[in-house]
PDB file of C-alpha atoms in Angstrom:
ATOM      1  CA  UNK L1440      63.214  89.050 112.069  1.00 79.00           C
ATOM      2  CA  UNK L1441      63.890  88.800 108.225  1.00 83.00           C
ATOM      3  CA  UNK L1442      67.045  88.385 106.557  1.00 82.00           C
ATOM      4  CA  UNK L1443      66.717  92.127 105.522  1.00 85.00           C
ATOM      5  CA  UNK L1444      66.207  93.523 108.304  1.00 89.00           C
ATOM      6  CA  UNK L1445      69.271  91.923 110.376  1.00 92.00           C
ATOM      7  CA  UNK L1446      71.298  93.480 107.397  1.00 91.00           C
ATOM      8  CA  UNK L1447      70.075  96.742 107.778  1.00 92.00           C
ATOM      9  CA  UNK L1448      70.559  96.789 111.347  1.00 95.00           C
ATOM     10  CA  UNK L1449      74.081  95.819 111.200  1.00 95.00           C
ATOM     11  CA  UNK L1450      74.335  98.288 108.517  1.00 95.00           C
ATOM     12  CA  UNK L1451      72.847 101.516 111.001  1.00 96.00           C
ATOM     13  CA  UNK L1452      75.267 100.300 113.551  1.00 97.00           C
ATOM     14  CA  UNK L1453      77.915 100.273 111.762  1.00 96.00           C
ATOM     15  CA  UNK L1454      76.745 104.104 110.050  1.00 96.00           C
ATOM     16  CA  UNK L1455      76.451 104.952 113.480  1.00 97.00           C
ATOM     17  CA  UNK L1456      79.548 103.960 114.836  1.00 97.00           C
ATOM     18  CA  UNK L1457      81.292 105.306 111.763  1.00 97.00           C
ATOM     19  CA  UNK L1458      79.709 108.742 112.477  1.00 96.00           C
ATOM     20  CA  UNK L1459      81.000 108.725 115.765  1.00 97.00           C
ATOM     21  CA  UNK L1460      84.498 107.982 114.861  1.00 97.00           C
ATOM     22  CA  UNK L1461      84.027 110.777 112.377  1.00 97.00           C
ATOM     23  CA  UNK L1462      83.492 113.241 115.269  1.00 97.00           C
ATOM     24  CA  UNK L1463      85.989 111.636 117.505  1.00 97.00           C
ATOM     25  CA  UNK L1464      88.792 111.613 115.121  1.00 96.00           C
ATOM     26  CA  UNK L1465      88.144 115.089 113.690  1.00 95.00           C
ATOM     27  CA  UNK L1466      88.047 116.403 116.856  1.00 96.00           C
ATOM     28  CA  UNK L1467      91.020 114.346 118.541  1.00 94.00           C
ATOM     29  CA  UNK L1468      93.461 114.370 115.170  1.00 94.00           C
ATOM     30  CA  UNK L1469      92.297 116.914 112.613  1.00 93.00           C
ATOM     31  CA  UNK L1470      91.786 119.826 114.717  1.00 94.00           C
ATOM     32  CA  UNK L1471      95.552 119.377 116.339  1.00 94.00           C
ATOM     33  CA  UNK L1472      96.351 119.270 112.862  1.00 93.00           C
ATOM     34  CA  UNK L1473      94.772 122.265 111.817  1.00 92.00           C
ATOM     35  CA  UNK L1474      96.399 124.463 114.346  1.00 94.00           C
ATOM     36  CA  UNK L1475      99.866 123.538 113.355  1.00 92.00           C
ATOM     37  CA  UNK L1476     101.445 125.556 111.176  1.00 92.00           C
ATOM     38  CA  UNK L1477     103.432 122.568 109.567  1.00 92.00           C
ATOM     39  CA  UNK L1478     100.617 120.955 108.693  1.00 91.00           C
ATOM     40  CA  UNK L1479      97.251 122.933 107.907  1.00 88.00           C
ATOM     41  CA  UNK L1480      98.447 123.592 104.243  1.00 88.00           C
ATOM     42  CA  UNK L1481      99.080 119.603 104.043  1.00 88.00           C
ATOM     43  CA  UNK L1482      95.138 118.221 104.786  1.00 90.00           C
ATOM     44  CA  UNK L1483      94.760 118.194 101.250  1.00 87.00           C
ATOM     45  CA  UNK L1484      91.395 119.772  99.312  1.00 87.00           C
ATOM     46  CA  UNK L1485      88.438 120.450 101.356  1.00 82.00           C
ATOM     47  CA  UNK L1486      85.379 119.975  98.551  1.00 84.00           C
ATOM     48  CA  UNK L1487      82.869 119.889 101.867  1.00 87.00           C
ATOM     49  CA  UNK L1488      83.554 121.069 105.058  1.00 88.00           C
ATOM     50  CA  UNK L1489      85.391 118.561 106.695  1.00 89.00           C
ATOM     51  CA  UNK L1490      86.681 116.493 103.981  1.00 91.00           C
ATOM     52  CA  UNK L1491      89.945 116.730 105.005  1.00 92.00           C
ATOM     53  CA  UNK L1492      89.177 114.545 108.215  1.00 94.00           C
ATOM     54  CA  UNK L1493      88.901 111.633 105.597  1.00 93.00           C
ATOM     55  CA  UNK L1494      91.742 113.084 103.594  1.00 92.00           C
ATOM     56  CA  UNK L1495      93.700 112.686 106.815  1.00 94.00           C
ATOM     57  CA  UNK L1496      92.266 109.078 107.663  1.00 95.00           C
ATOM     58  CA  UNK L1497      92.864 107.766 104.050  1.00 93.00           C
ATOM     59  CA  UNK L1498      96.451 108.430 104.227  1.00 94.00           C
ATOM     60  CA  UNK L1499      96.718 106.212 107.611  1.00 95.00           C
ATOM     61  CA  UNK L1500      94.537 103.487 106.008  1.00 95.00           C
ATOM     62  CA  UNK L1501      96.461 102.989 102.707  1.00 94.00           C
ATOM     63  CA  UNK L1502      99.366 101.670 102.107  1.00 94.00           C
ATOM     64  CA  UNK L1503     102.577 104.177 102.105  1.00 90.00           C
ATOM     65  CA  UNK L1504     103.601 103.042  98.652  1.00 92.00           C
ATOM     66  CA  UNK L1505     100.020 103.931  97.182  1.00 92.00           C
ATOM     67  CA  UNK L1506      99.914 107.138  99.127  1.00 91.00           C
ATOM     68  CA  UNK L1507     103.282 108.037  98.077  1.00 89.00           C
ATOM     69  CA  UNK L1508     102.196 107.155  94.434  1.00 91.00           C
ATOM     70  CA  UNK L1509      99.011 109.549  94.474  1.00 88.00           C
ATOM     71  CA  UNK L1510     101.138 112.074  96.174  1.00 86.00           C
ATOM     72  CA  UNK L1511     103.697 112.057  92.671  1.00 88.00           C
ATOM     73  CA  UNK L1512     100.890 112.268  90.527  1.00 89.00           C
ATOM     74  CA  UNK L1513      99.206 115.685  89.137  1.00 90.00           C
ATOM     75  CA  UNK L1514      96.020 115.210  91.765  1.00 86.00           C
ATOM     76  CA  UNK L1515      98.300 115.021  94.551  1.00 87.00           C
ATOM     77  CA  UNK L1516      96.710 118.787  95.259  1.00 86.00           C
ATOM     78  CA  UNK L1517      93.641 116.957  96.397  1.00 88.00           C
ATOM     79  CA  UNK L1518      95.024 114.411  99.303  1.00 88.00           C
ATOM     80  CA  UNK L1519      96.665 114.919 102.557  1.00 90.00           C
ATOM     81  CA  UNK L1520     100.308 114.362 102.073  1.00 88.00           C
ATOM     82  CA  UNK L1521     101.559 111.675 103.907  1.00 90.00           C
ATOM     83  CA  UNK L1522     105.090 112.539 105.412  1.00 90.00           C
ATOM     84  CA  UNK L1523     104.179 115.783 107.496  1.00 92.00           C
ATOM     85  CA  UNK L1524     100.969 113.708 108.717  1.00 92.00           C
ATOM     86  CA  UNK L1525     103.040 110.998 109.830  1.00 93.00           C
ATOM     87  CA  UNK L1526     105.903 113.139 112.006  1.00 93.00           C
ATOM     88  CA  UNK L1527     103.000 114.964 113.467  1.00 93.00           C
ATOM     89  CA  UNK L1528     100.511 111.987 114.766  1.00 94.00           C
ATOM     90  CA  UNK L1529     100.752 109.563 117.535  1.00 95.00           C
ATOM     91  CA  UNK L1530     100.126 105.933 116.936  1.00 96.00           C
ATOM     92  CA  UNK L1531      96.569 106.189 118.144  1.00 96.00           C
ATOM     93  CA  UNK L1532      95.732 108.694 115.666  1.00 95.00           C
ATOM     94  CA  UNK L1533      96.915 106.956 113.264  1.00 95.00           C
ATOM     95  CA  UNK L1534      94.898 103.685 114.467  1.00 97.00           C
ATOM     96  CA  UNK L1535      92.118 105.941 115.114  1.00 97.00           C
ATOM     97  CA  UNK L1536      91.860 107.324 111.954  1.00 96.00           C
ATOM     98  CA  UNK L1537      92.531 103.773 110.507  1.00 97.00           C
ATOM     99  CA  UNK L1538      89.612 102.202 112.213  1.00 97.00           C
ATOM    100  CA  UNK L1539      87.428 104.794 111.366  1.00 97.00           C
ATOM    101  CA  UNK L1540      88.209 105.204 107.249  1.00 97.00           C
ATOM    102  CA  UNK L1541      87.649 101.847 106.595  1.00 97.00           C
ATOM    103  CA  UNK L1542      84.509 100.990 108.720  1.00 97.00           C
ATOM    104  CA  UNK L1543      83.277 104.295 106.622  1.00 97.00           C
ATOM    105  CA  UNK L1544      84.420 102.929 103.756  1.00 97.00           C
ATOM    106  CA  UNK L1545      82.566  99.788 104.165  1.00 96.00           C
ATOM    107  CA  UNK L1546      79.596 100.810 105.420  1.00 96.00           C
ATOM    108  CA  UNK L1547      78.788 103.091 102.621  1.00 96.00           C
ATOM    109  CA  UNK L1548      79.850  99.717  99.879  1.00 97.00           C
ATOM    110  CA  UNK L1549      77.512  97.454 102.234  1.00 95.00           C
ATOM    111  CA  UNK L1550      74.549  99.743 101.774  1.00 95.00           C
ATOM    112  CA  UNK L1551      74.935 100.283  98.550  1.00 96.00           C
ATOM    113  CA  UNK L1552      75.335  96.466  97.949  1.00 94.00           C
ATOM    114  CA  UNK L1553      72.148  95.944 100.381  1.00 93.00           C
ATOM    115  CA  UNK L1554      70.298  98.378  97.700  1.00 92.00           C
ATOM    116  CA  UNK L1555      71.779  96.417  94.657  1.00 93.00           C
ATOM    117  CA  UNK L1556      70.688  92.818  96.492  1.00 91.00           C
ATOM    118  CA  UNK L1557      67.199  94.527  97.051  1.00 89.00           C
ATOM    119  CA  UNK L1558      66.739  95.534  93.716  1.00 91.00           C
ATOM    120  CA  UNK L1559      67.549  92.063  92.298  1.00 91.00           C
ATOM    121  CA  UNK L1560      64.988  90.517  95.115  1.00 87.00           C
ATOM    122  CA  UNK L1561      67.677  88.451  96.717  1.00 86.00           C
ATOM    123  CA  UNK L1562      65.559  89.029 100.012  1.00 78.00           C
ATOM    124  CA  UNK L1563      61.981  88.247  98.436  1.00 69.00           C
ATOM    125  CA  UNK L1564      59.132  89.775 100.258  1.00 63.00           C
TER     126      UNK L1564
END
């Protein structure tokens, strides 16, 4: 087994288990937030259908100060705002949705920088 391939292996696992935690977290988290009335208006925009299950997971994965900066600044329309999310989570949610924005996150920066390594024949033939 090449270099390549173990890359791209651990790179389908990880897309896999990231796809997973997409279902799991929109299902456990987003969807108890949806029902609320607090907190359906405060998911943020929904471009696709179910965007705002990242929206929701990038506010647990960032740091409060740089949430609470995008929420102050004119785009703040397009992100889940923080403080209603927060009163209305557990701690596993918010771990949950942690775990899974930044393994989704990652994945999609490894692949691309699999493609850019590729490309530049880091892996020769």
């Amino acid at each position: 087994m090449s270099d390549r391939e173990i890359w791209v292996a651990i790179l389908i696992l990880a897309s896999i288990t990231s796809g997973i935690l997409y279902v799991a977290f929109g299902q456990i988290t987003v969807r108890k937030l949806r029902k609320n009335p607090k907190t359906k208006d405060a998911l943020g925009l929904e471009c696709v259908s179910g965007w705002d299950i990242i929206n929701v997971a990038q506010v647990f994965s960032l740091p409060r100060r740089w949430v609470r900066k995008i929420e102050s600044s004119k785009f703040s329309f397009m992100y889940a705002h923080s403080t209603v999310l927060f009163e209305n989570t557990t701690k596993f949610d918010r771990v949950l949705g942690c775990i899974f924005y930044w393994l989704l996150t990652l994945s999609g920066l490894f692949g691309a920088l699999l493609v850019l390594l590729n490309y530049f024949g880091i892996f020769g033939q």
